């Protein structure tokens, strides 16, 4: 059986030696998941990092300080500030001054933000199903367990250059 020499991926040729590299395979799956996630979340006008901020707020009684978002999300203050500005502009969050510390803002998740968060959960489950479609049920469980284990053993990374 003839072996293919190159694969077209993301508009460039990939030599067979590169395609066989495990790290490239992980990168390709990552790129596909980013693409699908962006596509699915587009109607909500958010990226994955915005979804993550909404999730932090939803799991924190619908509010958190900006410094808490910085700490929990592992992002720099200027990135969180821009993200909250964006979410405020969409009406998903509202920023108010902390009555206990006037130098600090509290970010509140609005009703519109809770609705967007709930919709995003459904959309991201669709992405999961699409990515895992080639696998059997047992393989899906194994894959999810392996990815969680690998993800939890990786060191934290601040401010990745990729727009999640």
Short mmCIF file of C-alpha atoms in Angstrom, two decimals:
data_model
loop_
_atom_site.label_atom_id
_atom_site.label_comp_id
_atom_site.label_asym_id
_atom_site.label_seq_id
_atom_site.Cartn_x
_atom_site.Cartn_y
_atom_site.Cartn_z
CA UNK A 1 0.00 0.00 0.00
CA UNK A 2 1.42 3.36 -1.04
CA UNK A 3 2.11 5.77 1.77
CA UNK A 4 1.10 9.39 1.33
CA UNK A 5 4.01 11.79 1.31
CA UNK A 6 2.35 15.03 2.44
CA UNK A 7 -0.81 16.19 4.13
CA UNK A 8 -2.41 19.55 3.43
CA UNK A 9 -3.17 21.16 6.76
CA UNK A 10 -3.91 24.78 7.50
CA UNK A 11 -2.93 25.82 3.95
CA UNK A 12 0.57 24.38 3.93
CA UNK A 13 2.16 21.02 3.07
CA UNK A 14 3.28 18.88 5.97
CA UNK A 15 6.05 16.36 5.29
CA UNK A 16 5.32 12.80 6.41
CA UNK A 17 8.09 12.96 9.05
CA UNK A 18 6.38 15.93 10.69
CA UNK A 19 2.94 14.35 10.50
CA UNK A 20 4.23 11.25 12.34
CA UNK A 21 5.47 13.36 15.25
CA UNK A 22 3.14 12.98 18.24
CA UNK A 23 3.50 16.63 19.26
CA UNK A 24 2.37 17.71 15.80
CA UNK A 25 -0.68 15.46 16.15
CA UNK A 26 -1.55 17.07 19.48
CA UNK A 27 -1.01 20.51 17.95
CA UNK A 28 -3.27 19.65 15.02
CA UNK A 29 -6.02 18.46 17.38
CA UNK A 30 -5.56 21.62 19.44
CA UNK A 31 -5.82 23.78 16.30
CA UNK A 32 -8.96 21.94 15.26
CA UNK A 33 -10.50 22.38 18.71
CA UNK A 34 -9.68 26.12 18.69
CA UNK A 35 -11.22 26.47 15.22
CA UNK A 36 -14.40 24.59 16.16
CA UNK A 37 -14.71 26.43 19.48
CA UNK A 38 -14.36 29.84 17.83
CA UNK A 39 -16.91 28.87 15.22
CA UNK A 40 -19.43 27.61 17.80
CA UNK A 41 -18.99 30.56 20.19
CA UNK A 42 -19.12 33.17 17.40
CA UNK A 43 -22.90 33.77 17.72
CA UNK A 44 -22.29 34.75 21.37
CA UNK A 45 -19.42 37.05 20.27
CA UNK A 46 -17.02 35.45 22.76
CA UNK A 47 -13.81 33.44 22.67
CA UNK A 48 -12.83 30.63 25.01
CA UNK A 49 -11.14 32.99 27.48
CA UNK A 50 -14.38 35.00 27.75
CA UNK A 51 -16.27 31.76 28.38
CA UNK A 52 -13.74 30.89 31.10
CA UNK A 53 -14.31 34.27 32.77
CA UNK A 54 -18.08 33.73 32.65
CA UNK A 55 -17.54 30.26 34.17
CA UNK A 56 -15.45 31.70 37.03
CA UNK A 57 -18.17 34.26 37.73
CA UNK A 58 -20.97 31.67 37.49
CA UNK A 59 -19.19 29.41 39.97
CA UNK A 60 -18.51 32.31 42.37
CA UNK A 61 -22.08 33.36 43.17
CA UNK A 62 -22.17 35.41 39.95
CA UNK A 63 -19.48 37.86 41.06
CA UNK A 64 -15.75 38.13 41.64
CA UNK A 65 -13.19 40.87 41.98
CA UNK A 66 -10.98 41.62 39.00
CA UNK A 67 -7.98 40.53 41.07
CA UNK A 68 -9.71 37.18 41.70
CA UNK A 69 -10.17 36.74 37.95
CA UNK A 70 -6.46 37.53 37.46
CA UNK A 71 -5.48 34.95 40.07
CA UNK A 72 -7.90 32.17 39.09
CA UNK A 73 -7.43 32.51 35.34
CA UNK A 74 -3.66 32.98 35.49
CA UNK A 75 -3.81 36.05 33.26
CA UNK A 76 -2.15 39.42 33.64
CA UNK A 77 -4.22 42.31 35.01
CA UNK A 78 -4.22 44.18 31.69
CA UNK A 79 -5.57 41.11 29.85
CA UNK A 80 -8.34 40.66 32.43
CA UNK A 81 -9.15 44.37 32.27
CA UNK A 82 -9.56 44.22 28.48
CA UNK A 83 -11.62 41.04 28.77
CA UNK A 84 -13.96 42.55 31.37
CA UNK A 85 -14.28 45.72 29.26
CA UNK A 86 -15.33 43.52 26.34
CA UNK A 87 -17.82 41.49 28.39
CA UNK A 88 -19.23 44.72 29.86
CA UNK A 89 -19.71 46.02 26.32
CA UNK A 90 -21.73 42.91 25.45
CA UNK A 91 -23.86 43.35 28.56
CA UNK A 92 -22.65 40.00 29.96
CA UNK A 93 -21.03 41.58 33.01
CA UNK A 94 -21.20 44.78 35.00
CA UNK A 95 -18.35 46.28 36.97
CA UNK A 96 -19.05 47.99 40.31
CA UNK A 97 -16.76 49.48 42.92
CA UNK A 98 -16.07 47.21 45.89
CA UNK A 99 -17.70 48.90 48.91
CA UNK A 100 -15.03 47.39 51.21
CA UNK A 101 -12.10 48.47 49.04
CA UNK A 102 -12.70 51.49 46.82
CA UNK A 103 -9.57 50.73 44.77
CA UNK A 104 -11.01 47.39 43.64
CA UNK A 105 -13.80 46.49 41.21
CA UNK A 106 -16.27 43.64 41.52
CA UNK A 107 -17.39 42.03 38.28
CA UNK A 108 -21.03 40.91 38.33
CA UNK A 109 -22.46 38.35 35.92
CA UNK A 110 -25.64 39.81 34.40
CA UNK A 111 -28.76 37.85 33.49
CA UNK A 112 -27.70 38.17 29.84
CA UNK A 113 -24.26 36.84 30.85
CA UNK A 114 -25.78 33.84 32.65
CA UNK A 115 -27.84 33.06 29.55
CA UNK A 116 -24.73 33.36 27.33
CA UNK A 117 -22.79 31.11 29.71
CA UNK A 118 -25.54 28.45 29.63
CA UNK A 119 -25.62 28.62 25.82
CA UNK A 120 -21.83 28.36 25.66
CA UNK A 121 -21.89 25.16 27.73
CA UNK A 122 -24.24 23.58 25.19
CA UNK A 123 -22.13 24.80 22.25
CA UNK A 124 -18.90 23.49 23.76
CA UNK A 125 -20.50 20.09 24.36
CA UNK A 126 -21.24 20.06 20.61
CA UNK A 127 -17.55 20.75 19.96
CA UNK A 128 -16.63 17.85 22.26
CA UNK A 129 -18.99 15.54 20.40
CA UNK A 130 -17.58 16.61 17.05
CA UNK A 131 -13.97 16.13 18.15
CA UNK A 132 -14.67 12.75 19.76
CA UNK A 133 -16.98 11.47 16.99
CA UNK A 134 -14.37 9.08 15.50
CA UNK A 135 -14.01 7.28 18.85
CA UNK A 136 -16.11 4.59 20.50
CA UNK A 137 -17.75 5.30 23.86
CA UNK A 138 -14.95 3.55 25.75
CA UNK A 139 -12.29 5.36 23.72
CA UNK A 140 -14.00 8.68 24.48
CA UNK A 141 -13.83 7.99 28.22
CA UNK A 142 -10.17 6.98 27.97
CA UNK A 143 -9.35 10.05 25.87
CA UNK A 144 -11.04 12.42 28.30
CA UNK A 145 -9.24 10.81 31.27
CA UNK A 146 -5.86 10.99 29.51
CA UNK A 147 -6.35 14.61 28.46
CA UNK A 148 -7.37 15.59 32.02
CA UNK A 149 -4.34 13.80 33.45
CA UNK A 150 -1.94 15.40 30.97
CA UNK A 151 -3.54 18.81 31.45
CA UNK A 152 -3.36 18.63 35.24
CA UNK A 153 0.31 17.64 35.16
CA UNK A 154 1.31 20.53 32.88
CA UNK A 155 2.74 23.62 34.54
CA UNK A 156 0.51 26.72 34.47
CA UNK A 157 1.06 29.00 31.49
CA UNK A 158 0.29 32.71 31.72
CA UNK A 159 -1.01 34.78 28.86
CA UNK A 160 -0.65 32.35 26.00
CA UNK A 161 -0.28 34.20 22.70
CA UNK A 162 -3.22 32.30 21.21
CA UNK A 163 -6.59 33.97 21.62
CA UNK A 164 -8.60 31.34 23.42
#
